[in-house]
Coordinates of C-alpha atoms in Angstrom, one line a residue:
A12 CA 39.2 34.8 -53.4
G13 CA 37.7 31.4 -54.2
Q14 CA 34.1 30.3 -53.7
E15 CA 33.3 28.4 -50.5
V16 CA 30.7 25.9 -49.2
Q17 CA 29.9 25.3 -45.6
T18 CA 27.8 22.6 -44.0
E19 CA 26.7 21.6 -40.5
N20 CA 26.3 18.1 -39.0
V21 CA 22.7 17.0 -38.2
T22 CA 21.3 14.6 -35.6
V23 CA 17.7 13.3 -35.9
A24 CA 15.7 10.6 -34.1
E25 CA 14.4 7.8 -36.3
G26 CA 11.1 8.8 -37.9
G27 CA 11.9 12.5 -37.4
V28 CA 12.6 15.3 -39.7
A29 CA 16.2 16.5 -40.6
E30 CA 17.3 19.6 -42.5
I31 CA 20.6 19.6 -44.4
T32 CA 21.9 23.1 -45.3
C33 CA 24.7 24.2 -47.6
R34 CA 25.8 27.8 -47.1
L35 CA 27.3 29.4 -50.2
H36 CA 29.8 32.3 -50.2
Q37 CA 30.4 34.5 -53.3
Y38 CA 28.1 32.3 -55.4
D39 CA 28.2 33.2 -59.1
G40 CA 25.5 30.9 -60.4
S41 CA 27.7 27.8 -60.9
I42 CA 26.3 24.3 -60.6
V43 CA 25.4 23.0 -57.1
V44 CA 25.0 19.3 -56.6
I45 CA 23.8 17.5 -53.4
Q46 CA 24.5 13.8 -53.0
N47 CA 23.4 11.2 -50.5
P48 CA 25.9 8.9 -48.6
A49 CA 25.7 6.4 -51.5
R50 CA 27.0 9.3 -53.8
Q51 CA 23.6 9.4 -55.6
T52 CA 22.6 12.9 -56.7
L53 CA 19.6 14.1 -54.9
F54 CA 19.4 17.6 -56.4
F55 CA 21.1 19.2 -59.4
N56 CA 20.8 22.9 -58.8
G57 CA 17.0 23.2 -58.1
T58 CA 16.0 20.1 -59.9
R59 CA 15.2 16.7 -58.3
A60 CA 17.5 14.0 -59.5
L61 CA 16.6 11.1 -57.3
K62 CA 13.0 9.9 -57.0
D63 CA 12.7 9.8 -53.2
E64 CA 9.7 11.9 -52.1
R65 CA 11.0 12.0 -48.6
F66 CA 13.6 14.6 -49.7
Q67 CA 12.2 18.0 -50.5
L68 CA 14.1 21.1 -51.6
E69 CA 13.1 23.8 -49.1
E70 CA 15.4 26.6 -50.3
F71 CA 17.7 27.4 -53.2
S72 CA 19.2 30.9 -53.2
P73 CA 22.7 32.5 -53.9
R74 CA 23.4 32.2 -50.2
R75 CA 21.9 28.9 -49.1
V76 CA 20.7 25.5 -50.3
R77 CA 18.4 23.6 -47.8
I78 CA 16.8 20.2 -48.2
R79 CA 14.4 18.5 -45.9
L80 CA 14.3 14.8 -45.1
S81 CA 11.2 13.4 -43.5
D82 CA 10.7 10.0 -41.8
A83 CA 14.4 9.6 -41.3
R84 CA 15.7 6.0 -41.3
L85 CA 18.9 4.3 -40.2
E86 CA 19.9 3.7 -43.8
D87 CA 19.7 7.5 -44.4
E88 CA 22.6 8.0 -42.0
G89 CA 26.0 9.1 -43.3
G90 CA 27.7 12.0 -45.1
Y91 CA 25.8 14.2 -47.5
F92 CA 28.0 15.9 -50.1
C93 CA 27.4 19.5 -51.0
Q94 CA 29.5 20.3 -54.2
L95 CA 30.0 23.6 -56.0
Y96 CA 31.4 23.2 -59.5
T97 CA 33.5 26.0 -60.7
E98 CA 37.0 26.3 -62.1
D99 CA 38.0 24.9 -58.6
T100 CA 35.5 22.4 -57.2
H101 CA 34.5 23.0 -53.7
H102 CA 32.6 20.5 -51.5
Q103 CA 31.7 19.9 -47.9
I104 CA 30.2 16.9 -46.1
A105 CA 27.2 17.2 -43.7
T106 CA 27.1 14.2 -41.5
L107 CA 23.6 12.9 -40.6
T108 CA 23.3 10.8 -37.5
V109 CA 20.1 8.9 -36.8
L110 CA 19.2 7.9 -33.2
V111 CA 16.8 5.2 -32.3
A112 CA 14.6 5.9 -29.3
P113 CA 13.7 2.9 -27.1
E114 CA 10.3 1.5 -27.3
N115 CA 8.3 0.6 -24.2
P116 CA 10.3 -2.0 -22.2
V117 CA 9.0 -5.5 -22.0
V118 CA 8.9 -6.8 -18.4
E119 CA 8.6 -10.6 -17.7
V120 CA 8.8 -12.7 -14.6
R121 CA 11.0 -15.8 -14.6
E122 CA 8.8 -17.9 -12.3
Q123 CA 5.7 -17.5 -10.1
A124 CA 6.3 -15.4 -7.0
V125 CA 5.2 -17.0 -3.6
E126 CA 5.1 -15.2 -0.3
G127 CA 8.3 -15.5 1.7
G128 CA 10.3 -16.2 -1.5
E129 CA 12.1 -14.0 -4.1
V130 CA 10.8 -12.7 -7.4
E131 CA 13.0 -12.1 -10.5
L132 CA 12.0 -9.7 -13.1
N133 CA 13.5 -9.2 -16.5
C134 CA 13.3 -5.9 -18.5
L135 CA 14.2 -5.9 -22.2
V136 CA 14.5 -3.1 -24.8
P137 CA 15.3 -4.9 -28.1
R138 CA 16.2 -1.9 -30.1
S139 CA 17.8 1.5 -29.3
R140 CA 20.7 3.7 -30.4
P141 CA 22.7 4.6 -28.4
A142 CA 22.2 1.7 -26.0
A143 CA 19.3 2.6 -23.6
V144 CA 19.9 3.0 -19.9
L145 CA 17.4 0.8 -17.8
R146 CA 16.3 1.6 -14.3
W147 CA 14.0 -0.1 -11.8
Y148 CA 11.6 1.6 -9.4
R149 CA 9.3 0.3 -6.7
D150 CA 7.2 2.6 -4.4
R151 CA 9.1 5.6 -5.8
K152 CA 12.4 4.1 -4.8
E153 CA 15.1 2.9 -7.2
L154 CA 16.0 -0.8 -7.2
K155 CA 19.5 -1.9 -8.1
G156 CA 19.4 -4.1 -11.2
M157 CA 22.0 -5.9 -13.3
S158 CA 22.1 -4.7 -17.0
S159 CA 23.7 -6.2 -20.1
G160 CA 23.7 -5.1 -23.8
Q161 CA 24.4 -6.6 -27.2
E162 CA 25.0 -4.6 -30.4
N163 CA 23.1 -5.8 -33.5
G164 CA 24.4 -3.8 -36.5
K165 CA 23.7 -0.1 -35.8
V166 CA 21.3 -0.7 -32.8
W167 CA 21.6 -2.2 -29.3
S168 CA 19.6 -4.7 -27.4
V169 CA 19.6 -4.0 -23.7
A170 CA 18.3 -6.1 -20.8
S171 CA 18.2 -5.7 -17.0
T172 CA 17.3 -8.1 -14.2
V173 CA 16.2 -7.3 -10.6
R174 CA 15.5 -9.6 -7.6
F175 CA 13.8 -9.0 -4.3
R176 CA 11.8 -10.8 -1.6
V177 CA 8.1 -10.6 -1.5
D178 CA 5.2 -11.2 1.0
R179 CA 1.5 -11.3 0.7
K180 CA 1.2 -7.5 1.2
D181 CA 3.2 -7.1 -2.0
D182 CA 0.5 -8.7 -4.1
G183 CA -0.8 -6.1 -6.5
G184 CA 2.2 -3.8 -6.0
I185 CA 3.7 -2.0 -9.0
V186 CA 7.3 -2.2 -10.3
I187 CA 8.4 0.1 -13.1
C188 CA 11.1 -0.4 -15.7
E189 CA 12.3 2.8 -17.2
A190 CA 14.4 3.3 -20.4
Q191 CA 16.2 6.4 -21.5
N192 CA 18.6 7.5 -24.2
Q193 CA 19.5 10.7 -26.2
A194 CA 16.9 10.0 -28.8
L195 CA 14.2 11.0 -26.4
P196 CA 13.4 14.6 -25.5
S197 CA 15.1 15.9 -22.4
G198 CA 13.3 14.7 -19.3
H199 CA 11.3 12.0 -21.1
S200 CA 11.5 8.3 -20.8
K201 CA 9.7 5.1 -21.8
Q202 CA 8.2 3.1 -18.9
T203 CA 6.4 -0.2 -18.4
Q204 CA 4.5 -1.0 -15.2
Y205 CA 4.5 -4.6 -13.9
V206 CA 1.8 -5.6 -11.4
L207 CA 3.2 -8.1 -8.9
D208 CA 1.3 -11.4 -8.6
V209 CA 2.3 -12.9 -5.3
Q210 CA 0.6 -16.2 -4.3
Y211 CA -0.2 -16.9 -0.6
S212 CA -2.2 -19.2 1.6
P213 CA -5.9 -18.3 2.3
T214 CA -7.5 -16.6 5.4
A215 CA -11.1 -16.8 6.5
R216 CA -13.4 -14.8 8.7
I217 CA -17.1 -15.1 9.4
H218 CA -19.4 -12.0 9.5
A219 CA -22.9 -12.3 10.9
S220 CA -25.9 -10.2 9.7
Q221 CA -26.8 -9.3 13.3
A222 CA -25.3 -9.5 16.7
V223 CA -28.2 -10.8 18.8
V224 CA -30.3 -13.6 17.3
R225 CA -33.7 -14.6 18.6
E226 CA -36.1 -17.4 17.8
G227 CA -37.8 -16.9 14.4
D228 CA -35.0 -14.6 13.0
T229 CA -33.2 -15.2 9.8
L230 CA -29.4 -15.2 10.2
V231 CA -27.0 -14.7 7.3
L232 CA -23.3 -15.7 7.8
T233 CA -20.7 -14.6 5.3
C234 CA -17.3 -16.2 5.0
A235 CA -14.8 -13.5 3.9
V236 CA -12.0 -15.3 2.2
T237 CA -8.7 -14.0 0.9
G238 CA -5.9 -16.0 -0.9
N239 CA -4.0 -16.1 -4.1
P240 CA -5.0 -18.1 -6.0
R241 CA -8.4 -17.3 -4.5
P242 CA -10.1 -20.4 -3.1
N243 CA -12.9 -21.4 -5.5
Q244 CA -14.8 -23.6 -3.1
I245 CA -16.0 -22.9 0.5
R246 CA -17.3 -25.6 2.8
W247 CA -19.8 -25.0 5.7
N248 CA -20.5 -27.4 8.6
R249 CA -21.6 -27.4 12.2
G250 CA -19.2 -29.1 14.5
N251 CA -20.0 -32.8 14.6
E252 CA -23.6 -32.3 13.5
S253 CA -25.1 -31.7 10.1
L254 CA -26.4 -28.4 9.1
P255 CA -30.1 -27.7 9.8
E256 CA -32.3 -28.8 6.9
R257 CA -33.5 -25.2 6.4
A258 CA -29.9 -24.0 5.9
E259 CA -28.9 -22.7 2.5
A260 CA -25.2 -22.7 1.7
V261 CA -24.3 -20.9 -1.5
G262 CA -20.6 -20.2 -1.9
E263 CA -19.4 -17.7 0.8
T264 CA -23.0 -17.3 2.3
L265 CA -24.9 -19.5 4.7
T266 CA -28.5 -18.5 5.4
L267 CA -30.4 -19.9 8.5
P268 CA -34.1 -18.9 8.3
G269 CA -36.6 -19.4 11.2
L270 CA -34.1 -19.9 13.9
V271 CA -34.9 -22.2 16.9
S272 CA -32.8 -23.2 19.9
A273 CA -32.0 -26.5 18.2
D274 CA -29.9 -24.5 15.7
N275 CA -27.4 -23.6 18.4
G276 CA -23.8 -24.7 17.8
T277 CA -20.5 -23.9 16.3
Y278 CA -20.6 -23.2 12.6
T279 CA -17.4 -23.2 10.5
C280 CA -16.4 -22.3 7.0
E281 CA -13.3 -23.8 5.4
A282 CA -11.3 -22.7 2.3
S283 CA -8.1 -23.9 0.8
N284 CA -5.7 -23.4 -2.1
K285 CA -2.5 -25.1 -3.1
H286 CA -0.5 -23.0 -0.5
G287 CA -2.6 -23.8 2.6
H288 CA -5.9 -24.1 4.4
A289 CA -8.0 -21.7 6.4
R290 CA -10.9 -22.2 8.9
A291 CA -13.2 -19.7 10.7
L292 CA -15.6 -20.4 13.6
Y293 CA -19.0 -18.8 14.7
V294 CA -20.8 -19.8 17.8
L295 CA -24.6 -19.5 17.4
V296 CA -26.8 -18.9 20.5
V297 CA -30.5 -18.4 19.8
Y298 CA -32.3 -16.5 22.6
D299 CA -35.8 -17.1 23.7
P300 CA -37.6 -13.8 23.9
G301 CA -39.9 -15.0 26.7
A302 CA -36.9 -16.0 28.9
V303 CA -35.2 -12.6 28.2
V304 CA -38.4 -10.7 29.3
E305 CA -38.7 -12.8 32.5
A306 CA -35.1 -12.2 33.4
Q307 CA -35.4 -8.5 32.8
T308 CA -38.6 -8.2 35.0
S309 CA -37.0 -10.2 37.9
V310 CA -34.1 -7.8 38.2
P311 CA -36.0 -4.9 40.1
Y312 CA -37.4 -7.3 42.8
A313 CA -33.9 -8.6 43.6
I314 CA -32.7 -5.0 43.9
V315 CA -35.6 -4.0 46.2
G316 CA -35.0 -7.1 48.4
G317 CA -31.4 -6.3 48.8
I318 CA -32.1 -2.7 49.8
L319 CA -34.6 -3.8 52.5
A320 CA -32.2 -6.3 53.9
L321 CA -29.5 -3.6 54.2
L322 CA -31.9 -1.2 56.0
V323 CA -32.9 -3.9 58.5
F324 CA -29.2 -4.6 59.2
L325 CA -28.5 -0.9 59.8
I326 CA -31.4 -0.6 62.3
I327 CA -30.3 -3.6 64.3
C328 CA -26.7 -2.2 64.5
V329 CA -28.1 1.1 65.8
L330 CA -30.2 -0.6 68.5
V331 CA -27.3 -2.7 69.7
G332 CA -25.1 0.4 70.0
M333 CA -27.7 2.2 72.1
V334 CA -28.2 -0.7 74.5
W335 CA -24.4 -1.1 74.9
C336 CA -24.0 2.6 75.7
S337 CA -26.8 2.6 78.3
V338 CA -25.4 -0.4 80.1
R339 CA -22.0 1.0 80.2
Q340 CA -23.2 4.2 82.2
K341 CA -24.6 2.3 85.2
G342 CA -22.5 1.6 88.4
S343 CA -20.8 3.1 91.6
Y344 CA -17.9 5.5 91.2
L345 CA -15.7 6.6 94.3
T346 CA -13.5 9.6 94.4
H347 CA -9.9 9.6 95.6
E348 CA -11.1 11.3 98.8
A349 CA -12.9 8.2 99.9
S350 CA -9.6 6.3 100.1
G351 CA -10.1 5.8 103.9
L352 CA -12.9 3.4 103.1
D353 CA -10.4 0.5 103.3
E354 CA -9.7 1.4 107.0
Q355 CA -13.2 2.3 108.1
G356 CA -15.1 -0.3 106.4
E357 CA -17.9 1.9 105.1
A358 CA -18.1 5.1 103.2
R359 CA -19.9 7.0 106.0
E360 CA -17.4 6.1 108.7
A361 CA -14.5 7.0 106.4
F362 CA -16.1 10.3 106.0
L363 CA -16.7 11.0 109.6
N364 CA -13.4 9.6 111.0
G365 CA -11.2 11.1 108.4
S366 CA -8.0 12.8 109.6
D367 CA -7.8 16.5 110.0
G368 CA -5.1 16.7 107.3
H369 CA -7.4 15.3 104.6
K370 CA -9.7 17.3 102.5
R371 CA -13.5 16.9 102.7
K372 CA -14.5 13.4 101.8
E373 CA -17.3 13.1 99.2
E374 CA -19.1 10.2 97.7
F375 CA -21.0 10.3 94.3
F376 CA -23.5 8.0 92.8
I377 CA -24.2 8.0 89.1

């Protein structure tokens, strides 16, 4: 029976560690040589032949020869020869495959996104082996992109493009480009997050430091402005009149100290960017504390007067009803038995001369 050598193919990620093993059967101490893909001798029996410190002899025994390669590179890829020199030379080749994991994708935008329009994003992985698979995600939902690849020697350059419509609410949203291939551990990927920059016209709204303003108070108006790009200048004015001399306008804030009724009016703040213009209004009414107190004290008298008038009206209605009822009860009322009055002329004669067939005639006065 002849001597035999057995090897196994090895796959390693670039920069990783690979172990190349030669299994020996019925080894009798003959010479064992391990060569790299360029047919350069790495080890002659247990002795280093090639000065490459990345290769280390891990084991040399009658049953197995094992070498270790650290920091694997693409140029290390190929067939490693394990040869046993006897009367009949035996050799086997262990194929080393080096994979290249994708780096973090590079995401770029083609042109500035504006509300109501479309944005186009490009994702690029310049180097991977095998070619990386690119996917897009937005709000945890996958977007459909168009991918293309180009082989450059032993590695691939892969790109993907995605387009979608945007609105102002999308500003600050996150879109993810994910790259995967076999060089990465199972379940792992390389991702790059892109923060959407959507430009839109400004909006403005005025907030007052207090709801009710009285003479002598200090009022602070704040103009809350949104927009992309953010308006860098805010203008304050008061209708067709100029601002009070005491007013202090600093950016988004307008301060009105020592208010008087002459400060009444409609105050506006205005902001603009290259996409539009915004304006907000605030109507200022300064109350006189003395007038407020007088109005509050006059309310009870008005209520009392109304109640008294209602009582007098009710009393008059009761008196009119009583008089009407008393007048209605007076008068003469004749019974049916006095029907002979029309023939006799008077009630008494009708009573005395009534026919025998009639009942007793009676007359009542109320």
